[in-house]
Amino acid sequence: MNAINRLGLLGLAMALSACSVLENDKIDYKSATKGPTLEVPPDLTQLSRDSRYTIPGGVVSAAAFQAGQAQRQPGTVNAASQSLGDVRIERDGNQRWLVVKRPADTLWEPVRDFWNENGFVLQIDQPNLGIMETDWAENRAKLPQDIIRSTLGKVFDSIYSTGERDKFRTRLERASDGSTEIYISHRGMVEVYSSAQKDSTVWQPRPVDPELETEFLRRLMVKLGVSEEQSRAVAAAPVQTPPTARIARVGNAPVVQLDENFDRAWRRVGLALDRTGFTVEDRDRAQGVYFVRYVEPTEKKDPGFFAKLLGRSNDAAPPVKYRIQVRSEGGKSTVAVLNASGAPDASANADRIVRVLSDDLK
């Protein structure tokens, strides 16, 4: 067989193997040596250990509590859940999370091991805040599993690239009954050409993938003792349509309005903050407040919402502290941006933050 024929067969094998990978939708992550330069501000690793995460508290007001209880009465629609032993998965719209009847302290090591076993390196590991976050990683299962890579192995692993990177944030939140809620949120980036000559590339955000979030929640269920078959059955249930988020103004300050009670609004806002890459320093559920940091975008260009929230440059402004407050009454909730002193904020940054949250909450 001459060289041309051999190359043709190799190319055919490469194409067929690429199709099989896509059809099987496999997941095989490996921490990436070449990843997006867009990173979480490094001061997150030096946050104060005076955390409010250990005491979840309750709803904001008696009216909100009564509204929440009313929605739990038989015959009403609320977040769906299915239990398997001491682990259950709950759903609200396209958001899913686990509730485990174990203390958060006993779950931290198994969850950390889970991400290591799935090929990730943890960039953030803050048990005092209940937050861990992986480094950017590449799903190597999306690469063509051809005879060339099978023969040369790791040599071609360093040459092939999917042009996509993912990272995942895990948040553990204690519940008043001693159980723990576990949330997993996804962020993705894609490498694209930055010039018509295709001689340079840049990393840009790609949409959040709720299916990836659900798959890792399902795998975590298995790690925590649920069988593979049971986990697949409960994770495959259809999602519900979440209520629509609306932007409004209270006084002169922008807010997001949601037609849902405090518990559901609190969870949805927390996942929205995780998905959009905010630096969450702390949270106080009793007061309905997330403490976040925000990096003001530069005026030279508009780099997109991820870069607005996280991007840095030599002349970038330092992070500014804000509070994201969830207040509920009568089954409706309002999400507001407060400044570091706790007063309503009407700045341009507040408008940007409200738009970003609204886009994810819709």
PDB file of C-alpha atoms in Angstrom, residues 115-280:
ATOM      1  CA  TRP A 115     -13.659  16.470  40.809  1.00  0.00           C
ATOM      2  CA  ASN A 116     -10.134  15.053  40.977  1.00  0.00           C
ATOM      3  CA  GLU A 117     -11.402  11.667  39.823  1.00  0.00           C
ATOM      4  CA  ASN A 118     -13.115  13.341  36.849  1.00  0.00           C
ATOM      5  CA  GLY A 119      -9.867  14.908  35.612  1.00  0.00           C
ATOM      6  CA  PHE A 120     -10.098  18.394  37.134  1.00  0.00           C
ATOM      7  CA  VAL A 121      -7.693  20.461  39.203  1.00  0.00           C
ATOM      8  CA  LEU A 122      -9.311  22.695  41.814  1.00  0.00           C
ATOM      9  CA  GLN A 123      -8.426  26.368  41.441  1.00  0.00           C
ATOM     10  CA  ILE A 124     -10.565  27.459  44.405  1.00  0.00           C
ATOM     11  CA  ASP A 125     -10.985  25.312  47.508  1.00  0.00           C
ATOM     12  CA  GLN A 126     -12.726  27.304  50.245  1.00  0.00           C
ATOM     13  CA  PRO A 127     -14.593  25.089  52.746  1.00  0.00           C
ATOM     14  CA  ASN A 128     -15.232  28.106  54.976  1.00  0.00           C
ATOM     15  CA  LEU A 129     -17.254  29.644  52.110  1.00  0.00           C
ATOM     16  CA  GLY A 130     -18.680  26.370  50.848  1.00  0.00           C
ATOM     17  CA  ILE A 131     -17.202  27.004  47.374  1.00  0.00           C
ATOM     18  CA  MET A 132     -14.854  24.999  45.190  1.00  0.00           C
ATOM     19  CA  GLU A 133     -14.103  25.734  41.547  1.00  0.00           C
ATOM     20  CA  THR A 134     -12.160  23.777  38.963  1.00  0.00           C
ATOM     21  CA  ASP A 135      -9.490  25.117  36.660  1.00  0.00           C
ATOM     22  CA  TRP A 136     -10.280  25.407  32.943  1.00  0.00           C
ATOM     23  CA  ALA A 137     -10.368  21.886  31.509  1.00  0.00           C
ATOM     24  CA  GLU A 138     -10.848  20.294  28.104  1.00  0.00           C
ATOM     25  CA  ASN A 139     -13.236  17.468  27.275  1.00  0.00           C
ATOM     26  CA  ARG A 140     -10.784  15.162  25.519  1.00  0.00           C
ATOM     27  CA  ALA A 141     -13.601  12.805  24.502  1.00  0.00           C
ATOM     28  CA  LYS A 142     -14.509  15.345  21.807  1.00  0.00           C
ATOM     29  CA  LEU A 143     -11.185  14.695  20.069  1.00  0.00           C
ATOM     30  CA  PRO A 144     -11.092  12.137  17.224  1.00  0.00           C
ATOM     31  CA  GLN A 145     -10.023   8.764  18.657  1.00  0.00           C
ATOM     32  CA  ASP A 146      -8.155   7.767  15.500  1.00  0.00           C
ATOM     33  CA  ILE A 147      -5.360   5.310  14.852  1.00  0.00           C
ATOM     34  CA  ILE A 148      -2.770   8.102  14.899  1.00  0.00           C
ATOM     35  CA  ARG A 149      -3.630   9.166  18.435  1.00  0.00           C
ATOM     36  CA  SER A 150      -3.949   5.558  19.538  1.00  0.00           C
ATOM     37  CA  THR A 151      -0.450   4.821  18.243  1.00  0.00           C
ATOM     38  CA  LEU A 152       1.373   7.943  19.377  1.00  0.00           C
ATOM     39  CA  GLY A 153      -0.645   8.542  22.549  1.00  0.00           C
ATOM     40  CA  LYS A 154       0.395  11.513  24.658  1.00  0.00           C
ATOM     41  CA  VAL A 155       2.483  13.039  21.886  1.00  0.00           C
ATOM     42  CA  PHE A 156      -0.702  13.845  19.963  1.00  0.00           C
ATOM     43  CA  ASP A 157      -2.605  14.742  23.140  1.00  0.00           C
ATOM     44  CA  SER A 158      -0.455  17.857  23.308  1.00  0.00           C
ATOM     45  CA  ILE A 159      -1.094  18.710  19.632  1.00  0.00           C
ATOM     46  CA  TYR A 160      -4.827  18.107  19.305  1.00  0.00           C
ATOM     47  CA  SER A 161      -7.222  20.600  20.866  1.00  0.00           C
ATOM     48  CA  THR A 162     -10.999  20.921  20.858  1.00  0.00           C
ATOM     49  CA  GLY A 163     -10.845  24.718  21.073  1.00  0.00           C
ATOM     50  CA  GLU A 164     -13.233  24.583  24.027  1.00  0.00           C
ATOM     51  CA  ARG A 165     -12.659  24.866  27.768  1.00  0.00           C
ATOM     52  CA  ASP A 166     -15.004  24.356  30.698  1.00  0.00           C
ATOM     53  CA  LYS A 167     -14.891  25.047  34.396  1.00  0.00           C
ATOM     54  CA  PHE A 168     -17.351  24.146  37.120  1.00  0.00           C
ATOM     55  CA  ARG A 169     -18.176  25.773  40.429  1.00  0.00           C
ATOM     56  CA  THR A 170     -19.614  23.701  43.277  1.00  0.00           C
ATOM     57  CA  ARG A 171     -21.434  25.418  46.118  1.00  0.00           C
ATOM     58  CA  LEU A 172     -22.438  23.660  49.341  1.00  0.00           C
ATOM     59  CA  GLU A 173     -25.096  25.358  51.425  1.00  0.00           C
ATOM     60  CA  ARG A 174     -26.344  24.128  54.795  1.00  0.00           C
ATOM     61  CA  ALA A 175     -30.091  23.760  55.334  1.00  0.00           C
ATOM     62  CA  SER A 176     -31.877  24.362  58.626  1.00  0.00           C
ATOM     63  CA  ASP A 177     -32.645  20.627  59.057  1.00  0.00           C
ATOM     64  CA  GLY A 178     -28.944  19.686  58.988  1.00  0.00           C
ATOM     65  CA  SER A 179     -28.880  18.531  55.370  1.00  0.00           C
ATOM     66  CA  THR A 180     -26.733  20.082  52.640  1.00  0.00           C
ATOM     67  CA  GLU A 181     -27.726  21.548  49.266  1.00  0.00           C
ATOM     68  CA  ILE A 182     -25.132  21.057  46.501  1.00  0.00           C
ATOM     69  CA  TYR A 183     -25.166  23.226  43.375  1.00  0.00           C
ATOM     70  CA  ILE A 184     -22.962  22.721  40.300  1.00  0.00           C
ATOM     71  CA  SER A 185     -22.695  25.512  37.717  1.00  0.00           C
ATOM     72  CA  HIS A 186     -20.922  25.521  34.352  1.00  0.00           C
ATOM     73  CA  ARG A 187     -18.977  28.186  32.485  1.00  0.00           C
ATOM     74  CA  GLY A 188     -17.601  27.645  28.992  1.00  0.00           C
ATOM     75  CA  MET A 189     -15.162  29.330  26.634  1.00  0.00           C
ATOM     76  CA  VAL A 190     -14.430  28.763  22.953  1.00  0.00           C
ATOM     77  CA  GLU A 191     -11.293  29.710  20.984  1.00  0.00           C
ATOM     78  CA  VAL A 192     -12.018  31.690  17.823  1.00  0.00           C
ATOM     79  CA  TYR A 193      -9.914  33.424  15.211  1.00  0.00           C
ATOM     80  CA  SER A 194      -9.398  37.106  15.933  1.00  0.00           C
ATOM     81  CA  SER A 195      -8.289  38.158  12.432  1.00  0.00           C
ATOM     82  CA  ALA A 196      -9.294  37.545   8.850  1.00  0.00           C
ATOM     83  CA  GLN A 197      -5.858  36.010   8.218  1.00  0.00           C
ATOM     84  CA  LYS A 198      -6.585  33.378  10.931  1.00  0.00           C
ATOM     85  CA  ASP A 199      -3.139  33.863  12.416  1.00  0.00           C
ATOM     86  CA  SER A 200      -4.247  34.554  15.998  1.00  0.00           C
ATOM     87  CA  THR A 201      -7.035  33.470  18.317  1.00  0.00           C
ATOM     88  CA  VAL A 202      -8.928  34.753  21.342  1.00  0.00           C
ATOM     89  CA  TRP A 203     -11.148  33.065  23.912  1.00  0.00           C
ATOM     90  CA  GLN A 204     -14.819  34.030  24.035  1.00  0.00           C
ATOM     91  CA  PRO A 205     -17.637  32.898  26.357  1.00  0.00           C
ATOM     92  CA  ARG A 206     -20.018  30.260  25.103  1.00  0.00           C
ATOM     93  CA  PRO A 207     -23.479  29.554  26.521  1.00  0.00           C
ATOM     94  CA  VAL A 208     -23.961  27.803  29.836  1.00  0.00           C
ATOM     95  CA  ASP A 209     -24.717  24.099  29.348  1.00  0.00           C
ATOM     96  CA  PRO A 210     -27.432  22.923  31.811  1.00  0.00           C
ATOM     97  CA  GLU A 211     -27.066  19.359  30.475  1.00  0.00           C
ATOM     98  CA  LEU A 212     -23.430  19.281  31.575  1.00  0.00           C
ATOM     99  CA  GLU A 213     -24.450  20.568  35.003  1.00  0.00           C
ATOM    100  CA  THR A 214     -27.053  17.807  35.282  1.00  0.00           C
ATOM    101  CA  GLU A 215     -24.607  15.130  34.150  1.00  0.00           C
ATOM    102  CA  PHE A 216     -22.093  16.049  36.828  1.00  0.00           C
ATOM    103  CA  LEU A 217     -24.840  16.200  39.459  1.00  0.00           C
ATOM    104  CA  ARG A 218     -25.827  12.698  38.368  1.00  0.00           C
ATOM    105  CA  ARG A 219     -22.242  11.472  38.612  1.00  0.00           C
ATOM    106  CA  LEU A 220     -21.919  13.057  42.024  1.00  0.00           C
ATOM    107  CA  MET A 221     -25.010  11.131  43.121  1.00  0.00           C
ATOM    108  CA  VAL A 222     -23.182   7.930  42.183  1.00  0.00           C
ATOM    109  CA  LYS A 223     -20.143   9.085  44.148  1.00  0.00           C
ATOM    110  CA  LEU A 224     -22.399   9.586  47.174  1.00  0.00           C
ATOM    111  CA  GLY A 225     -23.855   6.075  46.988  1.00  0.00           C
ATOM    112  CA  VAL A 226     -26.668   6.086  44.394  1.00  0.00           C
ATOM    113  CA  SER A 227     -26.519   3.342  41.755  1.00  0.00           C
ATOM    114  CA  GLU A 228     -25.720   4.206  38.142  1.00  0.00           C
ATOM    115  CA  GLU A 229     -29.158   3.052  36.964  1.00  0.00           C
ATOM    116  CA  GLN A 230     -31.043   4.985  39.630  1.00  0.00           C
ATOM    117  CA  SER A 231     -29.073   8.170  38.980  1.00  0.00           C
ATOM    118  CA  ARG A 232     -29.792   8.042  35.245  1.00  0.00           C
ATOM    119  CA  ALA A 233     -33.493   7.531  35.855  1.00  0.00           C
ATOM    120  CA  VAL A 234     -33.951  10.543  38.150  1.00  0.00           C
ATOM    121  CA  ALA A 235     -31.685  12.845  36.100  1.00  0.00           C
ATOM    122  CA  ALA A 236     -33.630  12.128  32.901  1.00  0.00           C
ATOM    123  CA  ALA A 237     -36.887  13.652  34.170  1.00  0.00           C
ATOM    124  CA  PRO A 238     -38.063  16.651  32.087  1.00  0.00           C
ATOM    125  CA  VAL A 239     -37.429  20.195  33.313  1.00  0.00           C
ATOM    126  CA  GLN A 240     -40.050  22.812  34.041  1.00  0.00           C
ATOM    127  CA  THR A 241     -40.288  26.290  32.585  1.00  0.00           C
ATOM    128  CA  PRO A 242     -39.085  28.861  35.129  1.00  0.00           C
ATOM    129  CA  PRO A 243     -40.933  32.141  35.733  1.00  0.00           C
ATOM    130  CA  THR A 244     -39.818  35.093  33.637  1.00  0.00           C
ATOM    131  CA  ALA A 245     -37.502  37.684  35.154  1.00  0.00           C
ATOM    132  CA  ARG A 246     -38.309  41.348  34.581  1.00  0.00           C
ATOM    133  CA  ILE A 247     -36.112  44.422  34.918  1.00  0.00           C
ATOM    134  CA  ALA A 248     -37.768  47.309  36.738  1.00  0.00           C
ATOM    135  CA  ARG A 249     -36.798  50.298  38.865  1.00  0.00           C
ATOM    136  CA  VAL A 250     -37.481  50.936  42.523  1.00  0.00           C
ATOM    137  CA  GLY A 251     -36.883  54.591  43.177  1.00  0.00           C
ATOM    138  CA  ASN A 252     -33.959  55.337  40.897  1.00  0.00           C
ATOM    139  CA  ALA A 253     -32.256  51.940  41.258  1.00  0.00           C
ATOM    140  CA  PRO A 254     -32.557  48.968  38.863  1.00  0.00           C
ATOM    141  CA  VAL A 255     -33.959  45.656  40.157  1.00  0.00           C
ATOM    142  CA  VAL A 256     -34.981  42.224  38.860  1.00  0.00           C
ATOM    143  CA  GLN A 257     -38.523  41.089  39.721  1.00  0.00           C
ATOM    144  CA  LEU A 258     -39.464  37.397  39.982  1.00  0.00           C
ATOM    145  CA  ASP A 259     -42.901  35.839  40.524  1.00  0.00           C
ATOM    146  CA  GLU A 260     -41.694  33.317  43.098  1.00  0.00           C
ATOM    147  CA  ASN A 261     -41.058  32.951  46.812  1.00  0.00           C
ATOM    148  CA  PHE A 262     -37.823  33.566  48.676  1.00  0.00           C
ATOM    149  CA  ASP A 263     -36.478  30.004  48.707  1.00  0.00           C
ATOM    150  CA  ARG A 264     -36.763  29.597  44.954  1.00  0.00           C
ATOM    151  CA  ALA A 265     -35.534  33.126  44.185  1.00  0.00           C
ATOM    152  CA  TRP A 266     -32.536  32.684  46.519  1.00  0.00           C
ATOM    153  CA  ARG A 267     -31.498  29.464  44.782  1.00  0.00           C
ATOM    154  CA  ARG A 268     -31.957  30.874  41.278  1.00  0.00           C
ATOM    155  CA  VAL A 269     -29.972  34.035  42.051  1.00  0.00           C
ATOM    156  CA  GLY A 270     -27.178  31.991  43.627  1.00  0.00           C
ATOM    157  CA  LEU A 271     -26.886  29.812  40.517  1.00  0.00           C
ATOM    158  CA  ALA A 272     -27.036  32.887  38.266  1.00  0.00           C
ATOM    159  CA  LEU A 273     -24.118  34.426  40.183  1.00  0.00           C
ATOM    160  CA  ASP A 274     -22.158  31.180  39.898  1.00  0.00           C
ATOM    161  CA  ARG A 275     -22.852  30.770  36.188  1.00  0.00           C
ATOM    162  CA  THR A 276     -21.912  34.340  35.289  1.00  0.00           C
ATOM    163  CA  GLY A 277     -18.637  34.180  37.196  1.00  0.00           C
ATOM    164  CA  PHE A 278     -19.190  36.695  39.977  1.00  0.00           C
ATOM    165  CA  THR A 279     -16.688  36.541  42.825  1.00  0.00           C
ATOM    166  CA  VAL A 280     -19.000  35.626  45.703  1.00  0.00           C
TER     167      VAL A 280
END
